[in-house]
Tab-separated table of C-alpha atoms in Angstrom:
chain	number	residue	atom	x	y	z
Z	1	MET	CA	0.064	0.009	0.060
Z	2	SER	CA	1.364	3.620	-1.166
Z	3	LEU	CA	0.214	6.701	0.721
Z	4	MET	CA	-0.439	9.942	-0.244
Z	5	ASN	CA	0.658	12.998	1.581
Z	6	ASP	CA	-1.473	14.680	4.386
Z	7	ASP	CA	-2.891	17.513	1.765
Z	8	MET	CA	-4.041	14.679	-0.377
Z	9	GLU	CA	-5.440	12.212	1.731
Z	10	PHE	CA	-7.113	14.777	4.190
Z	11	GLY	CA	-7.872	17.518	1.558
Z	12	GLN	CA	-11.611	17.953	2.604
Z	13	LEU	CA	-9.901	19.235	5.932
Z	14	GLY	CA	-9.122	22.577	4.196
Z	15	GLY	CA	-12.479	24.033	4.346
Z	16	PHE	CA	-12.948	23.499	8.068
Z	17	THR	CA	-11.167	23.072	11.303
Z	18	TYR	CA	-11.661	19.583	12.686
Z	19	LEU	CA	-11.695	19.326	16.571
Z	20	ASP	CA	-14.009	16.430	16.653
Z	21	MET	CA	-12.091	13.168	16.281
Z	22	ALA	CA	-13.069	11.724	19.609
Z	23	ALA	CA	-16.669	11.917	18.749
Z	24	LEU	CA	-16.673	11.191	14.819
Z	25	GLY	CA	-13.208	10.441	13.372
Z	26	ILE	CA	-12.521	10.982	9.642
Z	27	ALA	CA	-10.962	8.755	7.267
Z	28	PRO	CA	-8.372	9.378	4.687
Z	29	ALA	CA	-9.289	9.583	0.883
Z	30	SER	CA	-7.685	6.452	0.044
Z	31	VAL	CA	-9.828	4.501	2.660
Z	32	ARG	CA	-13.016	6.313	1.910
Z	33	GLU	CA	-12.615	5.151	-1.857
Z	34	ARG	CA	-11.689	1.455	-0.725
Z	35	VAL	CA	-14.887	1.446	1.123
Z	36	GLN	CA	-17.087	3.198	-1.474
Z	37	ALA	CA	-15.985	0.794	-3.986
Z	38	GLN	CA	-17.039	-2.258	-1.981
Z	39	LEU	CA	-20.445	-0.702	-1.147
Z	40	ALA	CA	-20.962	0.317	-4.579
Z	41	GLU	CA	-20.371	-3.241	-5.725
Z	42	TYR	CA	-22.795	-4.349	-3.123
Z	43	MET	CA	-25.647	-2.030	-4.348
Z	44	LEU	CA	-24.845	-2.983	-7.934
Z	45	TYR	CA	-24.929	-6.818	-7.792
Z	46	GLY	CA	-26.772	-7.605	-4.605
Z	47	THR	CA	-23.742	-9.814	-3.823
Z	48	CYS	CA	-19.842	-9.345	-4.609
Z	49	ALA	CA	-18.001	-9.976	-7.800
Z	50	ARG	CA	-14.462	-10.209	-6.162
Z	51	ASP	CA	-13.212	-12.849	-3.661
Z	52	GLU	CA	-11.715	-9.490	-1.647
Z	53	TYR	CA	-15.551	-8.599	-0.965
Z	54	ARG	CA	-16.653	-11.981	0.238
Z	55	PRO	CA	-18.045	-11.525	3.535
Z	56	ASP	CA	-15.817	-14.492	5.019
Z	57	GLU	CA	-12.669	-12.899	3.727
Z	58	ILE	CA	-13.762	-9.427	5.055
Z	59	ILE	CA	-14.043	-11.064	8.198
Z	60	ARG	CA	-10.848	-12.573	8.001
Z	61	ARG	CA	-9.207	-9.241	7.123
Z	62	ALA	CA	-10.865	-7.506	9.962
Z	63	ASN	CA	-9.693	-9.626	12.363
Z	64	ALA	CA	-6.020	-10.016	11.236
Z	65	SER	CA	-5.816	-6.181	10.667
Z	66	VAL	CA	-6.764	-5.271	14.159
Z	67	ARG	CA	-4.738	-8.100	15.712
Z	68	ASP	CA	-1.935	-6.472	14.150
Z	69	LEU	CA	-2.974	-3.069	15.443
Z	70	LEU	CA	-3.248	-4.185	18.943
Z	71	GLY	CA	-0.280	-6.444	18.948
Z	72	ALA	CA	-1.435	-8.884	21.613
Z	73	PRO	CA	0.664	-11.822	21.796
Z	74	ALA	CA	-1.794	-14.008	23.312
Z	75	GLY	CA	-5.684	-14.193	23.384
Z	76	TYR	CA	-8.516	-13.833	20.753
Z	77	THR	CA	-8.765	-10.660	18.554
Z	78	PHE	CA	-11.915	-10.306	16.643
Z	79	VAL	CA	-14.195	-7.842	14.992
Z	80	GLY	CA	-17.908	-7.360	16.754
Z	81	SER	CA	-20.571	-5.048	16.223
Z	82	THR	CA	-20.318	-2.132	19.139
Z	83	ALA	CA	-18.149	-1.997	21.976
Z	84	THR	CA	-21.073	-2.449	24.463
Z	85	ALA	CA	-22.585	-5.383	22.710
Z	86	VAL	CA	-19.278	-7.206	22.768
Z	87	SER	CA	-18.803	-6.800	26.493
Z	88	ASP	CA	-22.305	-7.635	27.241
Z	89	ALA	CA	-22.404	-10.850	25.362
Z	90	VAL	CA	-18.971	-11.651	27.067
Z	91	LEU	CA	-20.376	-11.019	30.324
Z	92	GLN	CA	-23.457	-12.815	29.830
Z	93	ALA	CA	-21.766	-15.898	28.756
Z	94	MET	CA	-19.454	-16.301	31.690
Z	95	PRO	CA	-20.250	-18.993	34.213
Z	96	SER	CA	-22.338	-17.681	37.110
Z	97	GLY	CA	-21.152	-16.838	40.531
Z	98	ARG	CA	-20.791	-14.299	43.261
Z	99	GLY	CA	-19.173	-11.088	43.762
Z	100	SER	CA	-19.106	-7.537	43.387
Z	101	VAL	CA	-19.332	-5.327	40.050
Z	102	VAL	CA	-17.237	-2.265	40.469
Z	103	CYS	CA	-17.578	0.774	38.153
Z	104	CYS	CA	-17.050	4.723	38.348
Z	105	THR	CA	-20.179	6.635	38.586
Z	106	ASP	CA	-18.523	9.303	36.298
Z	107	ASP	CA	-17.489	6.837	33.587
Z	108	TYR	CA	-19.175	6.610	30.294
Z	109	PRO	CA	-22.826	6.276	30.819
Z	110	GLY	CA	-23.052	3.394	28.601
Z	111	LEU	CA	-20.241	1.592	30.535
Z	112	VAL	CA	-21.807	2.423	33.589
Z	113	THR	CA	-25.653	1.061	32.506
Z	114	LEU	CA	-23.436	-2.262	31.417
Z	115	ALA	CA	-22.489	-2.659	34.779
Z	116	ARG	CA	-26.096	-1.980	36.259
Z	117	ARG	CA	-27.188	-4.232	33.785
Z	118	TYR	CA	-25.029	-7.295	34.638
Z	119	ALA	CA	-25.324	-6.648	38.355
Z	120	ALA	CA	-29.054	-6.724	38.131
Z	121	ARG	CA	-29.069	-9.944	36.087
Z	122	THR	CA	-26.774	-11.792	38.106
Z	123	GLY	CA	-27.602	-10.664	41.319
Z	124	ARG	CA	-24.209	-9.120	42.210
Z	125	GLU	CA	-23.413	-6.260	44.341
Z	126	LEU	CA	-23.291	-2.992	42.304
Z	127	ARG	CA	-20.311	-0.948	43.855
Z	128	LEU	CA	-20.430	2.527	41.862
Z	129	VAL	CA	-17.507	4.665	42.883
Z	130	PRO	CA	-18.429	8.264	43.656
Z	131	GLY	CA	-16.213	11.325	43.161
Z	132	GLU	CA	-12.969	10.973	41.222
Z	133	TRP	CA	-12.523	8.974	38.409
Z	134	ASN	CA	-9.153	7.305	38.721
Z	135	ALA	CA	-7.302	3.942	39.528
Z	136	ARG	CA	-7.041	5.093	43.413
Z	137	ALA	CA	-10.477	5.414	43.760
Z	138	LEU	CA	-11.676	2.182	42.225
Z	139	LEU	CA	-9.117	0.361	44.190
Z	140	THR	CA	-10.762	1.458	47.493
Z	141	PHE	CA	-14.010	-0.273	46.123
Z	142	ILE	CA	-12.281	-3.549	44.989
Z	143	ASP	CA	-11.354	-6.727	47.237
Z	144	GLU	CA	-11.261	-10.158	47.216
Z	145	GLY	CA	-14.961	-10.590	46.729
Z	146	THR	CA	-14.984	-8.286	43.535
Z	147	SER	CA	-16.167	-10.270	40.519
Z	148	VAL	CA	-15.935	-7.757	37.658
Z	149	VAL	CA	-14.161	-4.259	37.031
Z	150	LEU	CA	-15.316	-2.183	34.518
Z	151	THR	CA	-13.759	1.333	33.143
Z	152	SER	CA	-12.671	3.247	30.478
Z	153	HIS	CA	-9.132	3.762	29.330
Z	154	VAL	CA	-9.463	7.439	28.649
Z	155	HIS	CA	-12.187	9.608	30.347
Z	156	TRP	CA	-15.074	10.603	27.561
Z	157	ILE	CA	-15.042	14.313	29.008
Z	158	THR	CA	-11.823	15.215	30.475
Z	159	GLY	CA	-9.340	13.224	28.446
Z	160	ALA	CA	-7.616	11.738	31.639
Z	161	VAL	CA	-6.013	8.460	31.514
Z	162	MET	CA	-6.762	5.444	33.666
Z	163	ASP	CA	-3.836	4.196	35.477
Z	164	LEU	CA	-4.410	0.344	33.861
Z	165	ALA	CA	-0.910	-0.752	35.687
Z	166	ALA	CA	-2.323	-0.460	38.985
Z	167	LEU	CA	-5.377	-2.222	38.254
Z	168	SER	CA	-3.847	-4.837	36.059
Z	169	ALA	CA	-1.746	-5.599	39.748
Z	170	ALA	CA	-5.063	-5.815	41.442
Z	171	ARG	CA	-6.160	-8.202	38.871
Z	172	ARG	CA	-3.202	-10.367	39.378
Z	173	ALA	CA	-3.521	-10.473	43.180
Z	174	LEU	CA	-7.514	-10.599	43.250
Z	175	GLY	CA	-8.414	-12.648	40.158
Z	176	PHE	CA	-11.469	-10.270	39.092
Z	177	THR	CA	-12.560	-9.963	35.580
Z	178	PHE	CA	-11.096	-7.001	33.807
Z	179	VAL	CA	-13.147	-4.866	31.353
Z	180	VAL	CA	-11.651	-1.671	29.624
Z	181	ASP	CA	-13.204	0.311	27.052
Z	182	ALA	CA	-10.709	1.891	24.915
Z	183	SER	CA	-13.089	3.861	22.560
Z	184	GLN	CA	-11.576	7.183	23.496
Z	185	ALA	CA	-8.091	6.126	23.516
Z	186	MET	CA	-7.218	3.814	20.818
Z	187	PRO	CA	-4.852	4.336	18.942
Z	188	ILE	CA	-3.856	7.307	20.554
Z	189	VAL	CA	-3.517	5.910	24.113
Z	190	PRO	CA	-2.575	2.326	23.632
Z	191	ALA	CA	-2.829	-0.577	26.254
Z	192	GLY	CA	0.623	-1.179	25.535
Z	193	ALA	CA	1.840	-4.246	27.814
Z	194	GLU	CA	-1.410	-3.889	30.097
Z	195	ILE	CA	-3.440	-5.526	27.109
Z	196	GLU	CA	-2.252	-9.176	28.154
Z	197	GLU	CA	-3.899	-8.116	31.895
Z	198	ILE	CA	-7.134	-7.182	30.611
Z	199	ASP	CA	-9.768	-9.742	29.898
Z	200	ILE	CA	-12.135	-7.777	28.095
Z	201	PHE	CA	-10.480	-5.161	25.841
Z	202	VAL	CA	-13.181	-3.400	23.289
Z	203	SER	CA	-13.190	-0.136	21.369
Z	204	VAL	CA	-15.522	1.358	18.774
Z	205	ALA	CA	-13.941	1.434	15.275
Z	206	HIS	CA	-15.159	4.852	14.525
Z	207	LYS	CA	-13.986	7.835	16.785
Z	208	TRP	CA	-9.825	7.769	16.798
Z	209	LEU	CA	-9.827	4.740	14.720
Z	210	CYS	CA	-11.391	6.470	11.837
Z	211	GLY	CA	-13.647	3.469	10.776
Z	212	ALA	CA	-17.399	3.346	10.476
Z	213	PRO	CA	-19.904	2.887	13.213
Z	214	GLY	CA	-21.188	-0.668	13.148
Z	215	ALA	CA	-18.048	-2.251	13.899
Z	216	ALA	CA	-15.710	-2.602	17.036
Z	217	ILE	CA	-12.441	-4.405	17.753
Z	218	ALA	CA	-12.348	-6.757	20.894
Z	219	HIS	CA	-9.449	-8.761	22.551
Z	220	LEU	CA	-10.304	-11.761	24.993
Z	221	SER	CA	-7.382	-12.865	27.330
Z	222	PRO	CA	-6.824	-16.501	27.566
Z	223	ARG	CA	-8.202	-16.368	31.110
Z	224	ILE	CA	-11.571	-15.407	29.863
Z	225	ILE	CA	-11.416	-17.701	26.762
Z	226	ALA	CA	-10.544	-20.509	29.347
Z	227	GLN	CA	-13.922	-19.464	31.736
Z	228	LEU	CA	-15.963	-19.191	28.348
Z	229	ASN	CA	-15.040	-22.625	26.978
Z	230	LYS	CA	-17.160	-24.107	30.166
Z	231	THR	CA	-20.274	-22.798	28.809
Z	232	LEU	CA	-19.610	-22.509	25.012
Z	233	ASP	CA	-18.648	-24.106	22.229
Z	234	ASP	CA	-15.022	-23.872	20.833
Z	235	ASP	CA	-15.962	-21.123	18.333
Z	236	LEU	CA	-17.064	-19.026	21.167
Z	237	TRP	CA	-20.461	-18.612	19.551
Z	238	PRO	CA	-22.749	-16.463	20.702
Z	239	VAL	CA	-19.687	-14.219	21.740
Z	240	VAL	CA	-18.792	-13.538	18.351
Z	241	PRO	CA	-21.627	-11.868	16.825
Z	242	SER	CA	-22.617	-13.056	13.108
Z	243	ASN	CA	-24.620	-9.838	12.603
Z	244	GLN	CA	-21.664	-7.462	11.716
Z	245	SER	CA	-21.975	-5.047	8.916
Z	246	TYR	CA	-19.263	-6.203	6.395
Z	247	THR	CA	-18.997	-2.452	5.107
Z	248	SER	CA	-18.145	-1.344	8.619
Z	249	MET	CA	-15.743	-4.307	8.989
Z	250	LEU	CA	-14.142	-3.421	5.511
Z	251	ALA	CA	-13.651	0.146	6.762
Z	252	LEU	CA	-11.741	-0.790	10.205
Z	253	ALA	CA	-9.667	-3.154	8.119
Z	254	VAL	CA	-8.526	-0.998	5.618
Z	255	MET	CA	-8.205	1.778	8.035
Z	256	SER	CA	-5.963	-0.560	10.362
Z	257	GLU	CA	-3.943	-1.499	7.467
Z	258	TRP	CA	-3.574	2.310	6.924
Z	259	PHE	CA	-2.384	3.244	10.363
Z	260	MET	CA	0.241	0.206	10.160
Z	261	VAL	CA	1.971	1.841	6.984
Z	262	TYR	CA	1.532	5.420	7.941
Z	263	GLY	CA	2.791	4.855	11.480
Z	264	PRO	CA	0.674	4.487	14.626
Z	265	GLU	CA	3.443	6.308	16.389
Z	266	ARG	CA	3.546	8.828	14.161
Z	267	VAL	CA	-0.495	9.480	14.526
Z	268	ARG	CA	0.055	9.450	18.241
Z	269	GLU	CA	2.937	11.658	18.506
Z	270	ARG	CA	1.238	14.491	16.229
Z	271	THR	CA	-2.190	13.826	18.000
Z	272	LEU	CA	-0.567	14.424	21.563
Z	273	ALA	CA	1.154	17.484	20.189
Z	274	ALA	CA	-1.872	19.014	18.666
Z	275	ALA	CA	-3.712	18.486	22.118
Z	276	SER	CA	-0.728	20.083	23.784
Z	277	THR	CA	-1.137	22.924	21.522
Z	278	VAL	CA	-4.736	23.259	22.407
Z	279	ARG	CA	-4.208	23.369	26.237
Z	280	GLU	CA	-1.250	25.828	25.795
Z	281	LEU	CA	-3.290	28.385	23.744
Z	282	ALA	CA	-6.678	27.792	25.415
Z	283	LEU	CA	-4.934	28.859	28.691
Z	284	GLN	CA	-3.437	31.855	27.062
Z	285	GLN	CA	-6.854	33.034	25.809
Z	286	GLY	CA	-7.901	32.716	29.432
Z	287	TRP	CA	-10.154	29.222	28.998
Z	288	THR	CA	-10.075	27.329	32.280
Z	289	LEU	CA	-9.557	23.328	31.445
Z	290	VAL	CA	-11.943	20.665	32.753
Z	291	SER	CA	-9.504	18.037	34.425
Z	292	GLY	CA	-10.378	14.655	35.752
Z	293	SER	CA	-7.567	14.165	38.313
Z	294	ASP	CA	-4.456	15.246	39.784
Z	295	ASP	CA	-2.469	13.141	36.968
Z	296	PHE	CA	-2.992	15.652	34.103
Z	297	GLN	CA	-4.640	13.862	30.957
Z	298	GLN	CA	-1.975	12.974	28.198
Z	299	SER	CA	-4.546	11.939	25.960
Z	300	GLY	CA	-5.902	13.509	22.650
Z	301	ILE	CA	-8.971	15.233	24.236
Z	302	VAL	CA	-9.043	18.592	25.958
Z	303	THR	CA	-11.998	19.920	27.578
Z	304	LEU	CA	-12.744	23.740	28.021
Z	305	SER	CA	-14.929	24.772	30.970
Z	306	PHE	CA	-18.355	26.123	29.462
Z	307	PRO	CA	-21.754	26.512	30.631
Z	308	GLN	CA	-23.768	23.121	29.904
Z	309	ALA	CA	-26.896	24.865	29.134
Z	310	GLN	CA	-25.299	26.666	26.160
Z	311	ALA	CA	-22.763	24.155	25.183
Z	312	SER	CA	-24.437	22.747	22.570
Z	313	GLN	CA	-25.896	25.905	21.202
Z	314	PHE	CA	-22.343	27.211	20.961
Z	315	VAL	CA	-20.930	23.977	18.951
Z	316	GLN	CA	-23.693	24.460	16.487
Z	317	HIS	CA	-23.004	28.127	16.009
Z	318	MET	CA	-19.013	27.379	15.609
Z	319	ARG	CA	-19.961	24.542	12.958
Z	320	THR	CA	-21.507	27.600	10.878
Z	321	ARG	CA	-17.870	29.093	11.429
Z	322	GLY	CA	-15.979	26.094	10.059
Z	323	ILE	CA	-14.786	24.802	13.443
Z	324	TYR	CA	-16.049	21.342	14.645
Z	325	LEU	CA	-16.090	20.383	18.413
Z	326	SER	CA	-18.073	18.423	20.824
Z	327	ALA	CA	-20.667	19.643	23.789
Z	328	ARG	CA	-19.648	17.388	26.579
Z	329	GLY	CA	-21.138	18.117	30.236
Z	330	GLU	CA	-20.028	21.367	31.261
Z	331	GLY	CA	-17.279	22.040	28.820
Z	332	LEU	CA	-16.412	22.044	25.213
Z	333	ARG	CA	-14.471	18.985	24.091
Z	334	LEU	CA	-11.711	19.542	21.608
Z	335	SER	CA	-10.108	16.382	19.982
Z	336	PRO	CA	-7.694	17.800	17.395
Z	337	HIS	CA	-7.154	15.742	14.251
Z	338	PHE	CA	-3.414	15.261	13.729
Z	339	THR	CA	-2.777	17.082	10.780
Z	340	LEU	CA	-3.557	20.314	12.446
Z	341	SER	CA	-0.912	22.960	12.666
Z	342	HIS	CA	-0.221	25.170	15.545
Z	343	GLU	CA	-1.293	28.180	13.353
Z	344	ALA	CA	-4.680	26.472	12.618
Z	345	ILE	CA	-5.037	25.666	16.256
Z	346	GLY	CA	-4.354	29.190	17.115
Z	347	ARG	CA	-6.781	30.657	14.934
Z	348	ALA	CA	-9.664	28.043	15.975
Z	349	ILE	CA	-8.847	28.941	19.804
Z	350	GLY	CA	-8.978	32.675	18.701
Z	351	THR	CA	-12.238	32.450	16.875
Z	352	LEU	CA	-13.840	30.069	20.017
Z	353	SER	CA	-12.594	32.925	22.426
Z	354	THR	CA	-14.199	35.756	20.072
Z	355	ALA	CA	-17.304	34.141	19.421
Z	356	ALA	CA	-17.791	33.278	23.087
Z	357	ARG	CA	-17.173	36.992	24.316
Z	358	GLU	CA	-19.647	38.223	21.333
Z	359	LEU	CA	-22.441	35.972	22.460
Z	360	GLN	CA	-21.588	36.920	26.110
Z	361	PHE	CA	-20.872	33.244	27.435
């Protein structure tokens, strides 16, 4: 695979400033062309004329591409439908037992709902951790009776990064099932070596992975597979869903391959540098940052404090001026595309500041 330069791959960004990667993602032109060709063939023939577009080949390619992207040496990597659906399916298939279910109250609402549903379905004690979202807070609610711990890797509002190493050490000592949703992290904040300690690791395919809605990556540890094999067939049915969107799976496969050629580390470094520039220039303009813990975030997400009642209205106003960002809680979430220059970010922050003053926010 050959890659064009950034201007050719992301030429459409010339018309607006894209600060919404953590919400929507945006794929390079070469990836979009491959996916559009596959979808057009499906629409034209009702099936596929080329072997590379056969459903079984798309599944094989998608599974292999995300396995390469994650770099997990053991366990089982596959592509499912959504991050929540995969986690829920695995938890449902686990052998019954006792123990508490632990999750931070302030985590992503979908993950908190999953914890509630699982605890209610199994009769386990639900322990929702109030206050700060960090490993220290979680660890105070985890003990030898804990069955499942669920957390995001990166907080969906603040951009704070969870200390997976501390929770992995607790998992080794106490033996609970460890669930991590990396939808706000991959591939900007990779799990690294900690992925071997995570039993259920999931992420949506859009957002930072720049795929398409309807597909999600999943990695299961050898420990969880051994547990599932007590109740399921060797093919892990029905944990591995059969209702995937093949177009979404192909988009994820092609995008994952693109990352591997372009360089995940290159994308990561440029994204973190762009986020750092956002923080620096926003503070210079007098903005207050929303922080999730005393460990200052090192993800691609930066959130500026803003009245919640006006945030959505302000975001829509900024889109008319060519700046895409998100309203999240009492803040404006900025997650810059890695191609944004220091100058482009400076202009965007200046425009945000001027608009906020003009609208008296």
